[in-house]
Structure formats: C-alpha cells, structure tokens
PDB file of C-alpha atoms in Angstrom:
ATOM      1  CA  UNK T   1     129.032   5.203  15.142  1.00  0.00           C
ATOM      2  CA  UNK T   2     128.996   8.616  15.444  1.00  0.00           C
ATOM      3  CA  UNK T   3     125.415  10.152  15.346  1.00  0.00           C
ATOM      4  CA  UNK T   4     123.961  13.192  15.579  1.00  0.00           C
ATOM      5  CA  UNK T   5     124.045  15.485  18.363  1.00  0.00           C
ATOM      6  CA  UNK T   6     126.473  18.585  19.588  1.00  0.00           C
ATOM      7  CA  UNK T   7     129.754  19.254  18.064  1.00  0.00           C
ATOM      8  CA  UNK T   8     131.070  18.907  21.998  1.00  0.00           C
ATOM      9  CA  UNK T   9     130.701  14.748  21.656  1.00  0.00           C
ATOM     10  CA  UNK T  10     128.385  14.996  25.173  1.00  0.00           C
ATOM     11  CA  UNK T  11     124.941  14.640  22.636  1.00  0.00           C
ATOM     12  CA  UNK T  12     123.837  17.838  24.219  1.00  0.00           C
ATOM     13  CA  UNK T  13     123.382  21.199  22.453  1.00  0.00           C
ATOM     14  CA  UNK T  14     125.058  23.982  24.325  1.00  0.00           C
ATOM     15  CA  UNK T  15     123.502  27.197  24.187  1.00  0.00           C
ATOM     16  CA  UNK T  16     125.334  30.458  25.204  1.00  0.00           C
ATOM     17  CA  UNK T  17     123.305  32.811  26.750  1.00  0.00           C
ATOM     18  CA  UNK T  18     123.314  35.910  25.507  1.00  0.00           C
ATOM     19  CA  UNK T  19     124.512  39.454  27.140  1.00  0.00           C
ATOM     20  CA  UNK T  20     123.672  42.403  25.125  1.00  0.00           C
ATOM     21  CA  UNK T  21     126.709  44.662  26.569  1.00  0.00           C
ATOM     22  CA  UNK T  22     126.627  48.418  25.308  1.00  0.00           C
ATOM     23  CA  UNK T  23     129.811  49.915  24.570  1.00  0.00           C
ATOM     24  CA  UNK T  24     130.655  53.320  23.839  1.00  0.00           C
ATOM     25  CA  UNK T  25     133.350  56.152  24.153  1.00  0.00           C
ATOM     26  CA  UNK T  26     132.963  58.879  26.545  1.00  0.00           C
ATOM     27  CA  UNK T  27     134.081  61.975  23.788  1.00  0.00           C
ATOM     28  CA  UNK T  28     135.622  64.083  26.790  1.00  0.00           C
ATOM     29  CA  UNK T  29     137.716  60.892  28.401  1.00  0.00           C
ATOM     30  CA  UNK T  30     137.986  58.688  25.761  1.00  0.00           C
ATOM     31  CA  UNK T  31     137.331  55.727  28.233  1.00  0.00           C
ATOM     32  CA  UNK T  32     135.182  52.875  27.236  1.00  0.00           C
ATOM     33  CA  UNK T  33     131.864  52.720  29.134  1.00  0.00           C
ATOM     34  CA  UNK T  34     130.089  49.403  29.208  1.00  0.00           C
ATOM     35  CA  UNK T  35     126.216  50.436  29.730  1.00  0.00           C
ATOM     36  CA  UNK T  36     124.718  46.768  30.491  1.00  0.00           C
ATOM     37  CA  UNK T  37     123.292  47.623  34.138  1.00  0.00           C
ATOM     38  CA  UNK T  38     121.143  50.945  31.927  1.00  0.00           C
ATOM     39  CA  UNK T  39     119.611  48.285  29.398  1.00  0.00           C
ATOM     40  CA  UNK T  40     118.673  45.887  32.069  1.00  0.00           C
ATOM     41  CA  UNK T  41     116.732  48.145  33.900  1.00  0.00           C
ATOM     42  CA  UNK T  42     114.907  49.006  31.007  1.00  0.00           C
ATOM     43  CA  UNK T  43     113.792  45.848  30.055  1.00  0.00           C
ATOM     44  CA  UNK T  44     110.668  45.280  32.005  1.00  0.00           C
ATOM     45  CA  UNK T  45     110.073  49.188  32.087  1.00  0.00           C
ATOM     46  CA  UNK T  46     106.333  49.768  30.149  1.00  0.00           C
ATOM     47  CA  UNK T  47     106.423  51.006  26.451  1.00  0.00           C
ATOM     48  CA  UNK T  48     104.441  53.590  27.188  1.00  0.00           C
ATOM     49  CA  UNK T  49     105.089  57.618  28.598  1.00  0.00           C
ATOM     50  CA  UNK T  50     104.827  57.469  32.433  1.00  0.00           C
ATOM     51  CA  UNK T  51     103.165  60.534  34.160  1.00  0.00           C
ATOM     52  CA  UNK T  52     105.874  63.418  34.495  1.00  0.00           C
ATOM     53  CA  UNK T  53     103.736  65.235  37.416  1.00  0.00           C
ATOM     54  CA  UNK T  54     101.085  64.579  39.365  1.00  0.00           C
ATOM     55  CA  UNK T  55      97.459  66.102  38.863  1.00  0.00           C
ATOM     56  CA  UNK T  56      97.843  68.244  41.206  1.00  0.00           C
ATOM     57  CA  UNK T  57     100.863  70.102  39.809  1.00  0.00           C
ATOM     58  CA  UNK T  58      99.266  69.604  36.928  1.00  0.00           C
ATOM     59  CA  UNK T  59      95.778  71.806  37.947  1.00  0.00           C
ATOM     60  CA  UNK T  60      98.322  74.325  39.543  1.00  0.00           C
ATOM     61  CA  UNK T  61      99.894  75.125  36.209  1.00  0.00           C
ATOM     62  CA  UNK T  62      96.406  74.952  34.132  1.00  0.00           C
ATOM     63  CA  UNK T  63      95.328  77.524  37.122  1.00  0.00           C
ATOM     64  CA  UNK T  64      98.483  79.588  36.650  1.00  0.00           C
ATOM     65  CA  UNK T  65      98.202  79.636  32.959  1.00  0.00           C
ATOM     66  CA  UNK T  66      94.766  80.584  32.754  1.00  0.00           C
ATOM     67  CA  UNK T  67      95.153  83.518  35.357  1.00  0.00           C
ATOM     68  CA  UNK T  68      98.139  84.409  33.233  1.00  0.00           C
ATOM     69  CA  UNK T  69      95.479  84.143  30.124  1.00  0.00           C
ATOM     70  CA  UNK T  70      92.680  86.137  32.190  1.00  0.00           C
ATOM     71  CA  UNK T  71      95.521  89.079  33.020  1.00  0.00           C
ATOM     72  CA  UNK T  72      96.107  89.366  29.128  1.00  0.00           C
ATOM     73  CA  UNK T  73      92.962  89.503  28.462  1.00  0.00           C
ATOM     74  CA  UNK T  74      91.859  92.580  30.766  1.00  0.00           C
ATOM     75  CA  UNK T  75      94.757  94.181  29.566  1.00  0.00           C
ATOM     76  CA  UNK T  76      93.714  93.721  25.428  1.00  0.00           C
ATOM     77  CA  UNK T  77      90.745  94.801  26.014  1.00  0.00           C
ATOM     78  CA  UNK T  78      91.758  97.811  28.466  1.00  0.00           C
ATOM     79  CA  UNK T  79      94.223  98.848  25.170  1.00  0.00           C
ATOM     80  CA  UNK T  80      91.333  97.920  22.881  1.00  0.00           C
ATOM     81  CA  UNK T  81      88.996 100.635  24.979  1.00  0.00           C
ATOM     82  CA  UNK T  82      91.567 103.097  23.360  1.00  0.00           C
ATOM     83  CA  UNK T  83      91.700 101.980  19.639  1.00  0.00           C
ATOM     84  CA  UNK T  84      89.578 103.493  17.106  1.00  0.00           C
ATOM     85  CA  UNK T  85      86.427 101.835  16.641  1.00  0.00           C
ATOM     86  CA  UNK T  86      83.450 102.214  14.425  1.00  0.00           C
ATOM     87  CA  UNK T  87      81.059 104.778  15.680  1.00  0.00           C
ATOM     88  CA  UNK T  88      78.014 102.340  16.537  1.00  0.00           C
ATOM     89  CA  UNK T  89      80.578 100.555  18.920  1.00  0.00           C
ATOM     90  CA  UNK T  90      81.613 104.015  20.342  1.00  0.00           C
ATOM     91  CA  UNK T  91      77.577 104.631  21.138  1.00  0.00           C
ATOM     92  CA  UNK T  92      77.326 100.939  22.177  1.00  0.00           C
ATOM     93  CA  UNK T  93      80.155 101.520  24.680  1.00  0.00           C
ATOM     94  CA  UNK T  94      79.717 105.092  26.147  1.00  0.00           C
ATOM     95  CA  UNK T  95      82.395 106.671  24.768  1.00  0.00           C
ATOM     96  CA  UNK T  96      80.548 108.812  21.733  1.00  0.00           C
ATOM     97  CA  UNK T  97      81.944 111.790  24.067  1.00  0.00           C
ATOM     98  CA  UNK T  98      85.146 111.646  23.586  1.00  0.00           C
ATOM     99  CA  UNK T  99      86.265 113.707  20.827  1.00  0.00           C
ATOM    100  CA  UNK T 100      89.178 112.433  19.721  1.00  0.00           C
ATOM    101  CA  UNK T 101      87.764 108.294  19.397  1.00  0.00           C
ATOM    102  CA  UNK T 102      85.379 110.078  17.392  1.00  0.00           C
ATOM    103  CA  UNK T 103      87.621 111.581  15.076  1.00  0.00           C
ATOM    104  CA  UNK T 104      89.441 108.506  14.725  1.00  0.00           C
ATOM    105  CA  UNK T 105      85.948 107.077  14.204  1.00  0.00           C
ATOM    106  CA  UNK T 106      85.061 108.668  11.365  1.00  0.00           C
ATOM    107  CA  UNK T 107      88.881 107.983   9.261  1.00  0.00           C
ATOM    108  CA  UNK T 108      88.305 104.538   9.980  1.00  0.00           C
ATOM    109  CA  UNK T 109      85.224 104.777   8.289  1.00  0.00           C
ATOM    110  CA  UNK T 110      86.221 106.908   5.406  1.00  0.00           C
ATOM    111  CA  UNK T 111      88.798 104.643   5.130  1.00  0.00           C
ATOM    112  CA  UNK T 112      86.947 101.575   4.762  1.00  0.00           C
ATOM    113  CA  UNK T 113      84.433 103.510   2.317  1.00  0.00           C
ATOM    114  CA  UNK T 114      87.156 104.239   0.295  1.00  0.00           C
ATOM    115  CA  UNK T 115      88.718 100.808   0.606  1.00  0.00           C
ATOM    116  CA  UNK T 116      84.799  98.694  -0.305  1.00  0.00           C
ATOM    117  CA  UNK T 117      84.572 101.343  -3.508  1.00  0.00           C
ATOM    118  CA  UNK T 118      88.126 100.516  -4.820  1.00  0.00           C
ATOM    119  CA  UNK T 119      86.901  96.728  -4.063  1.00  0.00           C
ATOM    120  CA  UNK T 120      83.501  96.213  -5.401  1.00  0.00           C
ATOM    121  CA  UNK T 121      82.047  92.579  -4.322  1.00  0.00           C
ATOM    122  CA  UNK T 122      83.042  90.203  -6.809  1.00  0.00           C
ATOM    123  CA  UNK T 123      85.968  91.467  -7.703  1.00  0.00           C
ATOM    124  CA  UNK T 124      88.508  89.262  -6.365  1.00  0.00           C
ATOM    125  CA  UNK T 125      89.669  85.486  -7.226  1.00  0.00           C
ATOM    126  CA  UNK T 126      86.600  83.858  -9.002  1.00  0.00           C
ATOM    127  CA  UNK T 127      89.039  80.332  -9.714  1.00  0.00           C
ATOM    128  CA  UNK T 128      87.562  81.489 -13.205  1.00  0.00           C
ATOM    129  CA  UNK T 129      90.841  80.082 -14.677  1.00  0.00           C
ATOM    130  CA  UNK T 130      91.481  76.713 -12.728  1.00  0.00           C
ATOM    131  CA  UNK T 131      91.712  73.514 -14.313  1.00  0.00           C
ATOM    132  CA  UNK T 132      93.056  71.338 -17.767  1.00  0.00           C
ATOM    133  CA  UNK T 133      91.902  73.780 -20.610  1.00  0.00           C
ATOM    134  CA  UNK T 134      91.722  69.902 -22.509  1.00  0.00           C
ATOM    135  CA  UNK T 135      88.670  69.216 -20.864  1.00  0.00           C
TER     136      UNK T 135
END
C-alpha cells in the first residue's frame, strides 16, 4: 500500500536548506551583486553598538573639548568685562572709574526703570481666561 511519508517514495522528508542570498543592482554598473558572504558575517555579530574608540581617545577628546570650553569661557567673560553692567557690579568689580561703563551704567538703568514702570507686576498673562466657559 502506499502510506505516508515523502512525496520522493524513499519515506524520508527532504528538507532544503536554506541560503538567504542578497541580490541587488549596483546603480553605476548595473551588474548584479550577490551579498551572501556580508549577511553571514553578520549573523553571530552582537545586537548591540560596539565601542567606536577606546577610552583613551575618548578622555583625549573630553580633555580637548573642555579646554576648548575653558578658552570660551575666558574669552566671554574678558568681552563681558566690557559690557555695560549695573552700577553695584561696576563697584563690585573695580571698574566704578571708568567713565564711560559708568555712563553706560546709568542708561541701562534708566532703561530698565522705564521698562518696570511701563510693566507694573501683575500685569502680564494671569491664564485669567483658560478653560470650558461650560463649567
């Protein structure tokens, strides 16, 4: 009789293994590249980012950066030195001497006097219209 079993008559099932083959076409060429030697080296590769750089190249470019930070920094606050300031931080830095930070000292005052009595406190956004007016 004729039982169960493969299709081949042997009563074995075959199995096929099976090759995952890539193919693709190189745009500038037009030739067909089969990429099955890239995807087997990937397989057992983790699934995970691997380290780009070691820590030492790493703390070389965190030290260059932050010298490159600390260089900025002086040279903000050696521009800064020149800004107008308020007068209390002219006294507080030594500079109350210098006429012309003090002239600048006192517009930026005026200025701001002007600016707090055209904007008396509480007179911005108070949210006093937010919500569903049906509640």
């Amino acid at each position: 009789g004729g039982g169960g079993g493969g299709g081949d008559g042997s009563g074995q099932l075959t199995r096929n293994s099976l090759e995952v083959t890539h193919v693709t076409r190189d745009s500038a060429t037009g030739q067909i590249q089969l990429k099955r030697e890239e995807i087997q080296s990937s397989v057992f590769r983790p699934g995970w980012n691997l380290p780009t750089m070691t820590l030492t190249e790493y703390g070389e470019t965190e030290m260059s950066r932050a010298r490159e930070r600390e260089e900025r920094q002086k040279q903000t606050e050696f521009e800064g030195l020149k800004k107008p300031r308020r007068y209390e931080q002219l006294v507080k830095d030594g500079a109350e001497d210098n006429a012309d930070l003090v002239d600048a000292s006192a517009r930026l005052d005026r200025e701001w006097d002007d600016w707090k009595d055209a904007n008396p406190k509480g007179s911005g956004n108070k949210m006093a219209d937010v919500g569903d007016r049906n509640f």
